[in-house]
PDB file of C-alpha atoms in Angstrom:
ATOM      1  CA  UNK A   1     -35.117 -12.961  -4.720  1.00 51.00           C
ATOM      2  CA  UNK A   2     -39.244 -13.398  -3.974  1.00 51.00           C
ATOM      3  CA  UNK A   3     -38.565 -13.125   0.559  1.00 54.00           C
ATOM      4  CA  UNK A   4     -34.948 -12.517   0.076  1.00 66.00           C
ATOM      5  CA  UNK A   5     -34.703  -9.290   2.787  1.00 72.00           C
ATOM      6  CA  UNK A   6     -32.196  -7.177   1.562  1.00 79.00           C
ATOM      7  CA  UNK A   7     -30.935  -5.107   4.679  1.00 82.00           C
ATOM      8  CA  UNK A   8     -32.286  -6.107   8.781  1.00 84.00           C
ATOM      9  CA  UNK A   9     -32.092  -2.183   9.136  1.00 86.00           C
ATOM     10  CA  UNK A  10     -32.292   0.916   7.427  1.00 90.00           C
ATOM     11  CA  UNK A  11     -29.462   2.115   5.858  1.00 92.00           C
ATOM     12  CA  UNK A  12     -27.923   5.740   6.467  1.00 93.00           C
ATOM     13  CA  UNK A  13     -28.204   8.319   4.242  1.00 95.00           C
ATOM     14  CA  UNK A  14     -26.008  10.706   5.419  1.00 95.00           C
ATOM     15  CA  UNK A  15     -23.557   7.763   5.695  1.00 95.00           C
ATOM     16  CA  UNK A  16     -23.548   7.185   2.135  1.00 96.00           C
ATOM     17  CA  UNK A  17     -23.575  11.085   0.649  1.00 96.00           C
ATOM     18  CA  UNK A  18     -20.173  11.235   3.147  1.00 97.00           C
ATOM     19  CA  UNK A  19     -18.046   8.572   0.858  1.00 97.00           C
ATOM     20  CA  UNK A  20     -19.975   8.977  -2.479  1.00 97.00           C
ATOM     21  CA  UNK A  21     -18.190  12.490  -1.963  1.00 97.00           C
ATOM     22  CA  UNK A  22     -14.849  10.753  -0.683  1.00 97.00           C
ATOM     23  CA  UNK A  23     -14.068   8.700  -2.797  1.00 98.00           C
ATOM     24  CA  UNK A  24     -15.748  10.813  -5.543  1.00 97.00           C
ATOM     25  CA  UNK A  25     -12.842  13.184  -4.947  1.00 98.00           C
ATOM     26  CA  UNK A  26     -10.218  11.117  -4.626  1.00 97.00           C
ATOM     27  CA  UNK A  27     -11.117   9.480  -7.859  1.00 97.00           C
ATOM     28  CA  UNK A  28     -11.380  12.997  -9.874  1.00 97.00           C
ATOM     29  CA  UNK A  29      -7.660  13.589  -8.329  1.00 97.00           C
ATOM     30  CA  UNK A  30      -5.899  10.388  -9.501  1.00 97.00           C
ATOM     31  CA  UNK A  31      -7.354  10.459 -13.033  1.00 97.00           C
ATOM     32  CA  UNK A  32      -6.009  14.092 -12.976  1.00 96.00           C
ATOM     33  CA  UNK A  33      -2.552  12.312 -11.698  1.00 95.00           C
ATOM     34  CA  UNK A  34      -3.115   9.469 -13.828  1.00 95.00           C
ATOM     35  CA  UNK A  35      -3.198  12.062 -16.708  1.00 95.00           C
ATOM     36  CA  UNK A  36       0.330  14.195 -15.810  1.00 93.00           C
ATOM     37  CA  UNK A  37       2.066  11.446 -14.646  1.00 92.00           C
ATOM     38  CA  UNK A  38       0.955   8.764 -17.389  1.00 91.00           C
ATOM     39  CA  UNK A  39       0.568   6.291 -14.534  1.00 92.00           C
ATOM     40  CA  UNK A  40      -1.502   3.819 -16.647  1.00 93.00           C
ATOM     41  CA  UNK A  41      -1.290   0.915 -14.226  1.00 93.00           C
ATOM     42  CA  UNK A  42      -2.922   2.780 -11.891  1.00 95.00           C
ATOM     43  CA  UNK A  43      -6.023   2.961 -13.875  1.00 95.00           C
ATOM     44  CA  UNK A  44      -7.773   0.027 -12.201  1.00 95.00           C
ATOM     45  CA  UNK A  45      -7.381   2.097  -9.170  1.00 96.00           C
ATOM     46  CA  UNK A  46      -9.287   4.792  -9.975  1.00 97.00           C
ATOM     47  CA  UNK A  47     -12.344   1.517 -11.446  1.00 96.00           C
ATOM     48  CA  UNK A  48     -12.076   1.137  -8.202  1.00 96.00           C
ATOM     49  CA  UNK A  49     -12.183   4.561  -6.367  1.00 97.00           C
ATOM     50  CA  UNK A  50     -15.368   4.700  -8.685  1.00 97.00           C
ATOM     51  CA  UNK A  51     -16.894   1.443  -8.212  1.00 96.00           C
ATOM     52  CA  UNK A  52     -16.727   2.781  -4.729  1.00 97.00           C
ATOM     53  CA  UNK A  53     -18.292   5.972  -5.075  1.00 97.00           C
ATOM     54  CA  UNK A  54     -21.303   4.247  -7.124  1.00 97.00           C
ATOM     55  CA  UNK A  55     -22.129   1.362  -4.640  1.00 96.00           C
ATOM     56  CA  UNK A  56     -22.897   4.465  -1.604  1.00 97.00           C
ATOM     57  CA  UNK A  57     -24.504   5.861  -4.123  1.00 96.00           C
ATOM     58  CA  UNK A  58     -26.997   2.530  -4.301  1.00 94.00           C
ATOM     59  CA  UNK A  59     -26.608   2.801  -0.520  1.00 95.00           C
ATOM     60  CA  UNK A  60     -28.063   5.809  -0.737  1.00 95.00           C
ATOM     61  CA  UNK A  61     -30.807   5.265  -2.807  1.00 94.00           C
ATOM     62  CA  UNK A  62     -32.154   2.240  -0.613  1.00 92.00           C
ATOM     63  CA  UNK A  63     -31.656   4.561   2.448  1.00 92.00           C
ATOM     64  CA  UNK A  64     -34.865   7.110   0.768  1.00 92.00           C
ATOM     65  CA  UNK A  65     -36.840   3.409  -0.223  1.00 88.00           C
ATOM     66  CA  UNK A  66     -36.344   2.210   3.586  1.00 81.00           C
ATOM     67  CA  UNK A  67     -38.653   0.028   4.774  1.00 83.00           C
ATOM     68  CA  UNK A  68     -39.636  -0.943   0.555  1.00 84.00           C
ATOM     69  CA  UNK A  69     -36.172  -2.223  -0.456  1.00 83.00           C
ATOM     70  CA  UNK A  70     -36.001  -2.819  -4.378  1.00 86.00           C
ATOM     71  CA  UNK A  71     -33.541  -4.756  -5.597  1.00 85.00           C
ATOM     72  CA  UNK A  72     -31.651  -3.026  -8.027  1.00 89.00           C
ATOM     73  CA  UNK A  73     -30.162  -0.373  -5.454  1.00 91.00           C
ATOM     74  CA  UNK A  74     -29.494  -3.080  -3.140  1.00 88.00           C
ATOM     75  CA  UNK A  75     -27.335  -5.214  -6.329  1.00 88.00           C
ATOM     76  CA  UNK A  76     -25.697  -1.909  -7.265  1.00 91.00           C
ATOM     77  CA  UNK A  77     -23.888  -1.837  -3.686  1.00 91.00           C
ATOM     78  CA  UNK A  78     -23.737  -5.324  -2.518  1.00 87.00           C
ATOM     79  CA  UNK A  79     -21.669  -6.088  -6.221  1.00 89.00           C
ATOM     80  CA  UNK A  80     -19.396  -2.872  -6.412  1.00 93.00           C
ATOM     81  CA  UNK A  81     -18.601  -2.643  -3.163  1.00 93.00           C
ATOM     82  CA  UNK A  82     -17.576  -6.201  -2.951  1.00 88.00           C
ATOM     83  CA  UNK A  83     -15.529  -5.417  -6.255  1.00 89.00           C
ATOM     84  CA  UNK A  84     -13.858  -2.036  -5.702  1.00 92.00           C
ATOM     85  CA  UNK A  85     -10.802  -3.620  -3.210  1.00 92.00           C
ATOM     86  CA  UNK A  86     -10.023  -5.900  -6.165  1.00 90.00           C
ATOM     87  CA  UNK A  87      -8.813  -3.094  -8.679  1.00 92.00           C
ATOM     88  CA  UNK A  88      -7.223  -1.899  -5.671  1.00 95.00           C
ATOM     89  CA  UNK A  89      -5.186  -4.175  -5.210  1.00 92.00           C
ATOM     90  CA  UNK A  90      -4.452  -5.214  -9.194  1.00 91.00           C
ATOM     91  CA  UNK A  91      -2.521  -1.425  -8.465  1.00 93.00           C
ATOM     92  CA  UNK A  92      -0.923  -2.240  -5.713  1.00 93.00           C
ATOM     93  CA  UNK A  93       0.391  -5.679  -7.894  1.00 91.00           C
ATOM     94  CA  UNK A  94       1.656  -3.250 -10.234  1.00 92.00           C
ATOM     95  CA  UNK A  95       3.350  -1.075  -7.680  1.00 94.00           C
ATOM     96  CA  UNK A  96       5.535  -3.440  -6.121  1.00 92.00           C
ATOM     97  CA  UNK A  97       6.592  -4.919  -9.530  1.00 91.00           C
ATOM     98  CA  UNK A  98       7.871  -1.348 -10.711  1.00 92.00           C
ATOM     99  CA  UNK A  99       9.318  -1.014  -7.553  1.00 93.00           C
ATOM    100  CA  UNK A 100      11.639  -3.125  -8.021  1.00 92.00           C
ATOM    101  CA  UNK A 101      12.530  -3.258 -11.578  1.00 91.00           C
ATOM    102  CA  UNK A 102      13.426   0.944 -10.522  1.00 91.00           C
ATOM    103  CA  UNK A 103      16.020  -0.482  -8.147  1.00 91.00           C
ATOM    104  CA  UNK A 104      17.074  -2.949 -10.079  1.00 89.00           C
ATOM    105  CA  UNK A 105      17.131  -5.823  -7.545  1.00 90.00           C
ATOM    106  CA  UNK A 106      15.077  -8.093  -9.109  1.00 91.00           C
ATOM    107  CA  UNK A 107      18.078 -10.932  -7.102  1.00 91.00           C
ATOM    108  CA  UNK A 108      15.986 -10.106  -4.138  1.00 91.00           C
ATOM    109  CA  UNK A 109      12.601 -10.437  -4.816  1.00 90.00           C
ATOM    110  CA  UNK A 110      10.960 -14.008  -4.476  1.00 91.00           C
ATOM    111  CA  UNK A 111       9.566 -14.069  -7.365  1.00 90.00           C
ATOM    112  CA  UNK A 112      11.379 -12.804 -10.889  1.00 88.00           C
ATOM    113  CA  UNK A 113       9.958  -9.543 -11.807  1.00 84.00           C
ATOM    114  CA  UNK A 114       8.715 -10.688 -15.349  1.00 81.00           C
ATOM    115  CA  UNK A 115       6.233 -13.282 -13.598  1.00 89.00           C
ATOM    116  CA  UNK A 116       5.562 -10.731 -10.103  1.00 88.00           C
ATOM    117  CA  UNK A 117       2.471  -8.741 -11.021  1.00 83.00           C
ATOM    118  CA  UNK A 118       1.447 -11.598 -14.048  1.00 88.00           C
ATOM    119  CA  UNK A 119       1.345 -14.076 -11.345  1.00 91.00           C
ATOM    120  CA  UNK A 120      -0.559 -11.547  -8.560  1.00 89.00           C
ATOM    121  CA  UNK A 121      -2.629  -9.881 -11.534  1.00 88.00           C
ATOM    122  CA  UNK A 122      -3.843 -13.327 -11.967  1.00 90.00           C
ATOM    123  CA  UNK A 123      -4.593 -13.673  -9.237  1.00 89.00           C
ATOM    124  CA  UNK A 124      -6.633 -11.198  -7.824  1.00 89.00           C
ATOM    125  CA  UNK A 125      -8.815 -11.280 -11.939  1.00 90.00           C
ATOM    126  CA  UNK A 126      -9.807 -15.314 -10.478  1.00 92.00           C
ATOM    127  CA  UNK A 127     -10.939 -13.505  -6.986  1.00 90.00           C
ATOM    128  CA  UNK A 128     -12.643 -10.788  -9.390  1.00 88.00           C
ATOM    129  CA  UNK A 129     -14.273 -13.111 -11.564  1.00 90.00           C
ATOM    130  CA  UNK A 130     -15.208 -15.566  -8.414  1.00 90.00           C
ATOM    131  CA  UNK A 131     -16.797 -11.934  -6.655  1.00 88.00           C
ATOM    132  CA  UNK A 132     -18.399 -11.058  -9.491  1.00 87.00           C
ATOM    133  CA  UNK A 133     -20.119 -14.683 -10.127  1.00 88.00           C
ATOM    134  CA  UNK A 134     -20.793 -14.990  -6.497  1.00 85.00           C
ATOM    135  CA  UNK A 135     -22.605 -11.578  -6.786  1.00 83.00           C
ATOM    136  CA  UNK A 136     -24.818 -12.846  -9.967  1.00 83.00           C
ATOM    137  CA  UNK A 137     -26.134 -15.805  -8.623  1.00 84.00           C
ATOM    138  CA  UNK A 138     -27.111 -13.613  -5.506  1.00 76.00           C
ATOM    139  CA  UNK A 139     -28.656 -11.166  -7.849  1.00 74.00           C
ATOM    140  CA  UNK A 140     -30.652 -13.944  -9.426  1.00 76.00           C
ATOM    141  CA  UNK A 141     -31.466 -16.580  -7.068  1.00 75.00           C
ATOM    142  CA  UNK A 142     -35.084 -17.140  -5.853  1.00 71.00           C
ATOM    143  CA  UNK A 143     -34.517 -19.170  -3.481  1.00 73.00           C
ATOM    144  CA  UNK A 144     -32.684 -19.635  -0.125  1.00 74.00           C
ATOM    145  CA  UNK A 145     -30.511 -22.541  -1.163  1.00 79.00           C
ATOM    146  CA  UNK A 146     -29.906 -20.345  -4.411  1.00 79.00           C
ATOM    147  CA  UNK A 147     -28.992 -17.371  -2.213  1.00 78.00           C
ATOM    148  CA  UNK A 148     -26.226 -19.654   0.039  1.00 82.00           C
ATOM    149  CA  UNK A 149     -24.941 -20.965  -3.397  1.00 87.00           C
ATOM    150  CA  UNK A 150     -24.047 -16.760  -3.995  1.00 84.00           C
ATOM    151  CA  UNK A 151     -22.567 -16.626  -0.545  1.00 83.00           C
ATOM    152  CA  UNK A 152     -20.118 -19.749  -0.784  1.00 88.00           C
ATOM    153  CA  UNK A 153     -18.958 -18.312  -4.082  1.00 90.00           C
ATOM    154  CA  UNK A 154     -18.395 -14.880  -2.720  1.00 88.00           C
ATOM    155  CA  UNK A 155     -15.975 -16.051  -0.455  1.00 89.00           C
ATOM    156  CA  UNK A 156     -14.959 -18.564  -2.353  1.00 91.00           C
ATOM    157  CA  UNK A 157     -13.442 -15.236  -4.306  1.00 89.00           C
ATOM    158  CA  UNK A 158     -12.271 -13.573  -1.290  1.00 91.00           C
ATOM    159  CA  UNK A 159     -10.367 -16.217   0.056  1.00 92.00           C
ATOM    160  CA  UNK A 160      -8.937 -16.151  -3.048  1.00 91.00           C
ATOM    161  CA  UNK A 161      -7.891 -12.584  -2.567  1.00 90.00           C
ATOM    162  CA  UNK A 162      -6.985 -13.308   0.793  1.00 92.00           C
ATOM    163  CA  UNK A 163      -4.228 -15.822   0.008  1.00 93.00           C
ATOM    164  CA  UNK A 164      -2.679 -14.401  -2.860  1.00 91.00           C
ATOM    165  CA  UNK A 165      -3.042 -10.663  -0.965  1.00 89.00           C
ATOM    166  CA  UNK A 166      -0.841 -12.426   2.557  1.00 92.00           C
ATOM    167  CA  UNK A 167       1.701 -14.199   0.109  1.00 93.00           C
ATOM    168  CA  UNK A 168       2.266 -10.079  -1.884  1.00 93.00           C
ATOM    169  CA  UNK A 169       2.724  -9.211   1.651  1.00 93.00           C
ATOM    170  CA  UNK A 170       5.460 -11.891   2.248  1.00 94.00           C
ATOM    171  CA  UNK A 171       6.954 -10.674  -1.057  1.00 94.00           C
ATOM    172  CA  UNK A 172       7.209  -6.974  -0.197  1.00 94.00           C
ATOM    173  CA  UNK A 173       8.084  -7.873   3.196  1.00 94.00           C
ATOM    174  CA  UNK A 174      11.004 -10.368   2.290  1.00 94.00           C
ATOM    175  CA  UNK A 175      12.652  -8.033  -0.613  1.00 94.00           C
ATOM    176  CA  UNK A 176      12.182  -4.946   1.895  1.00 93.00           C
ATOM    177  CA  UNK A 177      14.057  -6.892   4.104  1.00 94.00           C
ATOM    178  CA  UNK A 178      17.079  -8.219   1.728  1.00 94.00           C
ATOM    179  CA  UNK A 179      17.424  -4.817  -0.205  1.00 92.00           C
ATOM    180  CA  UNK A 180      18.321  -3.405   3.522  1.00 91.00           C
ATOM    181  CA  UNK A 181      20.793  -5.744   3.513  1.00 92.00           C
ATOM    182  CA  UNK A 182      22.263  -5.434   0.188  1.00 92.00           C
ATOM    183  CA  UNK A 183      21.007  -2.154  -1.408  1.00 90.00           C
ATOM    184  CA  UNK A 184      22.085  -2.329  -5.394  1.00 91.00           C
ATOM    185  CA  UNK A 185      23.236   0.853  -6.532  1.00 90.00           C
ATOM    186  CA  UNK A 186      19.776   2.385  -7.494  1.00 88.00           C
ATOM    187  CA  UNK A 187      18.516   2.336  -4.441  1.00 87.00           C
ATOM    188  CA  UNK A 188      20.909   4.437  -2.504  1.00 83.00           C
ATOM    189  CA  UNK A 189      21.420   7.011  -5.726  1.00 83.00           C
ATOM    190  CA  UNK A 190      17.583   7.335  -6.256  1.00 84.00           C
ATOM    191  CA  UNK A 191      16.721  10.964  -5.529  1.00 83.00           C
ATOM    192  CA  UNK A 192      13.415   9.455  -5.453  1.00 88.00           C
ATOM    193  CA  UNK A 193      11.550   8.198  -1.152  1.00 91.00           C
ATOM    194  CA  UNK A 194      11.169   4.644  -2.686  1.00 92.00           C
ATOM    195  CA  UNK A 195      11.097   3.253   1.087  1.00 92.00           C
ATOM    196  CA  UNK A 196       8.318   5.486   1.969  1.00 94.00           C
ATOM    197  CA  UNK A 197       6.179   4.297  -0.872  1.00 95.00           C
ATOM    198  CA  UNK A 198       7.062   0.839   0.537  1.00 94.00           C
ATOM    199  CA  UNK A 199       5.603   1.956   3.937  1.00 95.00           C
ATOM    200  CA  UNK A 200       2.422   2.834   1.702  1.00 96.00           C
ATOM    201  CA  UNK A 201       1.519  -0.542   0.437  1.00 94.00           C
ATOM    202  CA  UNK A 202       1.755  -1.812   3.551  1.00 94.00           C
ATOM    203  CA  UNK A 203      -0.693   0.214   5.096  1.00 95.00           C
ATOM    204  CA  UNK A 204      -2.526  -0.077   2.444  1.00 95.00           C
ATOM    205  CA  UNK A 205      -2.306  -4.248   2.106  1.00 94.00           C
ATOM    206  CA  UNK A 206      -2.862  -3.779   6.094  1.00 94.00           C
ATOM    207  CA  UNK A 207      -5.990  -2.665   5.165  1.00 96.00           C
ATOM    208  CA  UNK A 208      -7.226  -4.387   2.230  1.00 94.00           C
ATOM    209  CA  UNK A 209      -6.440  -7.698   4.092  1.00 93.00           C
ATOM    210  CA  UNK A 210      -8.792  -6.408   7.065  1.00 95.00           C
ATOM    211  CA  UNK A 211     -11.600  -5.609   4.936  1.00 94.00           C
ATOM    212  CA  UNK A 212     -11.188  -8.950   3.030  1.00 92.00           C
ATOM    213  CA  UNK A 213     -11.581 -11.328   6.145  1.00 93.00           C
ATOM    214  CA  UNK A 214     -14.442  -9.175   7.450  1.00 94.00           C
ATOM    215  CA  UNK A 215     -16.147  -9.534   4.199  1.00 92.00           C
ATOM    216  CA  UNK A 216     -15.864 -13.841   4.107  1.00 90.00           C
ATOM    217  CA  UNK A 217     -16.394 -13.149   7.965  1.00 91.00           C
ATOM    218  CA  UNK A 218     -19.408 -11.464   6.894  1.00 88.00           C
ATOM    219  CA  UNK A 219     -20.581 -13.742   5.025  1.00 85.00           C
ATOM    220  CA  UNK A 220     -20.060 -16.731   7.237  1.00 86.00           C
ATOM    221  CA  UNK A 221     -22.023 -15.917   9.866  1.00 86.00           C
ATOM    222  CA  UNK A 222     -25.175 -14.725   6.748  1.00 79.00           C
ATOM    223  CA  UNK A 223     -27.302 -12.790   7.332  1.00 77.00           C
ATOM    224  CA  UNK A 224     -28.586 -13.974  10.637  1.00 79.00           C
ATOM    225  CA  UNK A 225     -25.184 -12.864  12.533  1.00 82.00           C
ATOM    226  CA  UNK A 226     -24.132  -9.937  14.250  1.00 88.00           C
ATOM    227  CA  UNK A 227     -21.917  -8.114  11.222  1.00 87.00           C
ATOM    228  CA  UNK A 228     -24.934  -8.317   9.279  1.00 84.00           C
ATOM    229  CA  UNK A 229     -27.581  -6.636  11.953  1.00 87.00           C
ATOM    230  CA  UNK A 230     -25.762  -3.514  11.852  1.00 89.00           C
ATOM    231  CA  UNK A 231     -24.746  -1.019   9.714  1.00 91.00           C
ATOM    232  CA  UNK A 232     -22.179   0.105  11.478  1.00 92.00           C
ATOM    233  CA  UNK A 233     -19.981  -2.591  10.659  1.00 93.00           C
ATOM    234  CA  UNK A 234     -19.209  -1.958   7.410  1.00 94.00           C
ATOM    235  CA  UNK A 235     -18.059   1.492   7.420  1.00 95.00           C
ATOM    236  CA  UNK A 236     -16.046   0.787  10.004  1.00 94.00           C
ATOM    237  CA  UNK A 237     -14.193  -2.557   8.550  1.00 94.00           C
ATOM    238  CA  UNK A 238     -14.718  -1.913   4.691  1.00 95.00           C
ATOM    239  CA  UNK A 239     -15.590   1.993   3.898  1.00 96.00           C
ATOM    240  CA  UNK A 240     -13.072   3.533   6.346  1.00 97.00           C
ATOM    241  CA  UNK A 241     -10.219   1.291   5.446  1.00 97.00           C
ATOM    242  CA  UNK A 242     -10.603   1.103   1.639  1.00 97.00           C
ATOM    243  CA  UNK A 243     -11.234   5.486   1.775  1.00 97.00           C
ATOM    244  CA  UNK A 244      -7.921   5.499   3.453  1.00 97.00           C
ATOM    245  CA  UNK A 245      -6.673   3.310   0.668  1.00 97.00           C
ATOM    246  CA  UNK A 246      -7.408   5.800  -1.691  1.00 97.00           C
ATOM    247  CA  UNK A 247      -7.016   8.498   0.108  1.00 97.00           C
ATOM    248  CA  UNK A 248      -3.294   7.673   1.386  1.00 97.00           C
ATOM    249  CA  UNK A 249      -1.988   7.103  -2.795  1.00 97.00           C
ATOM    250  CA  UNK A 250      -3.762  10.356  -3.314  1.00 96.00           C
ATOM    251  CA  UNK A 251      -1.584  12.120  -0.355  1.00 95.00           C
ATOM    252  CA  UNK A 252       1.128   9.860  -1.824  1.00 95.00           C
ATOM    253  CA  UNK A 253       1.258   8.672  -5.566  1.00 95.00           C
ATOM    254  CA  UNK A 254       3.167   5.627  -7.044  1.00 95.00           C
ATOM    255  CA  UNK A 255       4.712   8.460  -9.961  1.00 93.00           C
ATOM    256  CA  UNK A 256       6.740  10.130  -6.734  1.00 92.00           C
ATOM    257  CA  UNK A 257       8.898   7.177  -7.239  1.00 92.00           C
ATOM    258  CA  UNK A 258       7.978   5.646 -10.571  1.00 88.00           C
ATOM    259  CA  UNK A 259       8.313   7.754 -13.450  1.00 76.00           C
ATOM    260  CA  UNK A 260      10.563   8.675 -16.118  1.00 54.00           C
ATOM    261  CA  UNK A 261      12.761  11.026 -14.453  1.00 54.00           C
ATOM    262  CA  UNK A 262      13.812   9.026 -11.623  1.00 53.00           C
ATOM    263  CA  UNK A 263      16.492   7.334 -13.512  1.00 51.00           C
ATOM    264  CA  UNK A 264      18.001  11.125 -13.917  1.00 47.00           C
ATOM    265  CA  UNK A 265      17.857  12.021 -10.576  1.00 53.00           C
ATOM    266  CA  UNK A 266      21.004  10.775  -8.255  1.00 51.00           C
ATOM    267  CA  UNK A 267      22.606  11.518  -4.681  1.00 46.00           C
ATOM    268  CA  UNK A 268      25.551  10.310  -4.050  1.00 43.00           C
ATOM    269  CA  UNK A 269      25.222   8.084  -0.792  1.00 40.00           C
ATOM    270  CA  UNK A 270      27.945   9.218   1.336  1.00 36.00           C
ATOM    271  CA  UNK A 271      27.933  13.463   0.979  1.00 39.00           C
ATOM    272  CA  UNK A 272      24.308  13.605   0.366  1.00 42.00           C
ATOM    273  CA  UNK A 273      24.198  16.119  -2.912  1.00 40.00           C
ATOM    274  CA  UNK A 274      22.436  15.775  -5.351  1.00 40.00           C
ATOM    275  CA  UNK A 275      23.206  15.847  -8.965  1.00 41.00           C
ATOM    276  CA  UNK A 276      22.978  14.535 -12.217  1.00 41.00           C
ATOM    277  CA  UNK A 277      24.756  11.399 -14.203  1.00 41.00           C
ATOM    278  CA  UNK A 278      24.900  12.968 -17.507  1.00 43.00           C
ATOM    279  CA  UNK A 279      26.547  16.251 -15.715  1.00 42.00           C
ATOM    280  CA  UNK A 280      28.769  14.756 -13.861  1.00 40.00           C
ATOM    281  CA  UNK A 281      29.892  13.169 -16.880  1.00 44.00           C
ATOM    282  CA  UNK A 282      30.537  15.689 -19.259  1.00 46.00           C
ATOM    283  CA  UNK A 283      31.481  17.741 -16.492  1.00 48.00           C
ATOM    284  CA  UNK A 284      34.109  15.220 -15.525  1.00 45.00           C
ATOM    285  CA  UNK A 285      35.657  15.361 -19.237  1.00 47.00           C
ATOM    286  CA  UNK A 286      36.074  18.525 -19.524  1.00 48.00           C
ATOM    287  CA  UNK A 287      37.591  19.588 -17.009  1.00 48.00           C
ATOM    288  CA  UNK A 288      39.046  15.844 -14.788  1.00 45.00           C
ATOM    289  CA  UNK A 289      38.137  14.249 -11.822  1.00 41.00           C
ATOM    290  CA  UNK A 290      36.228  16.281  -9.495  1.00 43.00           C
ATOM    291  CA  UNK A 291      37.012  15.399  -6.036  1.00 43.00           C
ATOM    292  CA  UNK A 292      34.165  15.199  -3.166  1.00 39.00           C
ATOM    293  CA  UNK A 293      34.531  16.294  -0.204  1.00 44.00           C
ATOM    294  CA  UNK A 294      34.819  14.258   2.801  1.00 42.00           C
ATOM    295  CA  UNK A 295      32.812  14.272   5.275  1.00 34.00           C
ATOM    296  CA  UNK A 296      33.018  16.320   8.396  1.00 41.00           C
TER     297      UNK A 296
END
């Protein structure tokens, strides 16, 4: 990459350290939650957090090299910060499929649940491979044309991500509208905050979408564009948004809705009494039917 300009500014060491700490702590908490609740489908998300943390380690190393930047720290931050959100997306796709199954609402989904995760994760894998391939071309390029080729491949990968993620947001919204209009029995009996989880999916999906659009614009405009000329753009439209995605799922982990105990807890929609279906069955058998008090 002789003659290639790694940065058009001197990276901030302080900013890099802040996000190393944020993503590092978030990753540790996600690791704990995955082990505690056995939410293996969230492992890609954990890896995405680690990618982000190590990516900012690369930026911190670059900050200490200014103005004589070297290749390896630049490649570390460039590749890992590019690929981390794709791993976030993979777990988010799997969450929706599990929510639909939990609510026994496949008929409200635009895509059958057995295909839903497969379709979106396949798109995510294609996006990941294209972005990593483009990053690899950038890392090994020795000419301006090679750099341009790498950037174009990355833009193509980001375009795939935006396409699939946009469709995912539509599928999620349509499912939410349909189950609101025609709720299934589990949707009002399950004593878990599944609606809040859908709201978290909306927020995090929006953040990832904004970040992906920013990245496309960044690569399309190139090194001479405004988005690569100032460091604060990458922190506003990438670092902060992805940190919020990670921390939001620390705060509201999918295990609060999707876990092995969820199907046991039921809430009676008319009077709000929390009850266990198995306990009720035993009581009904031994004591006869129990009348539910009328609403006041």
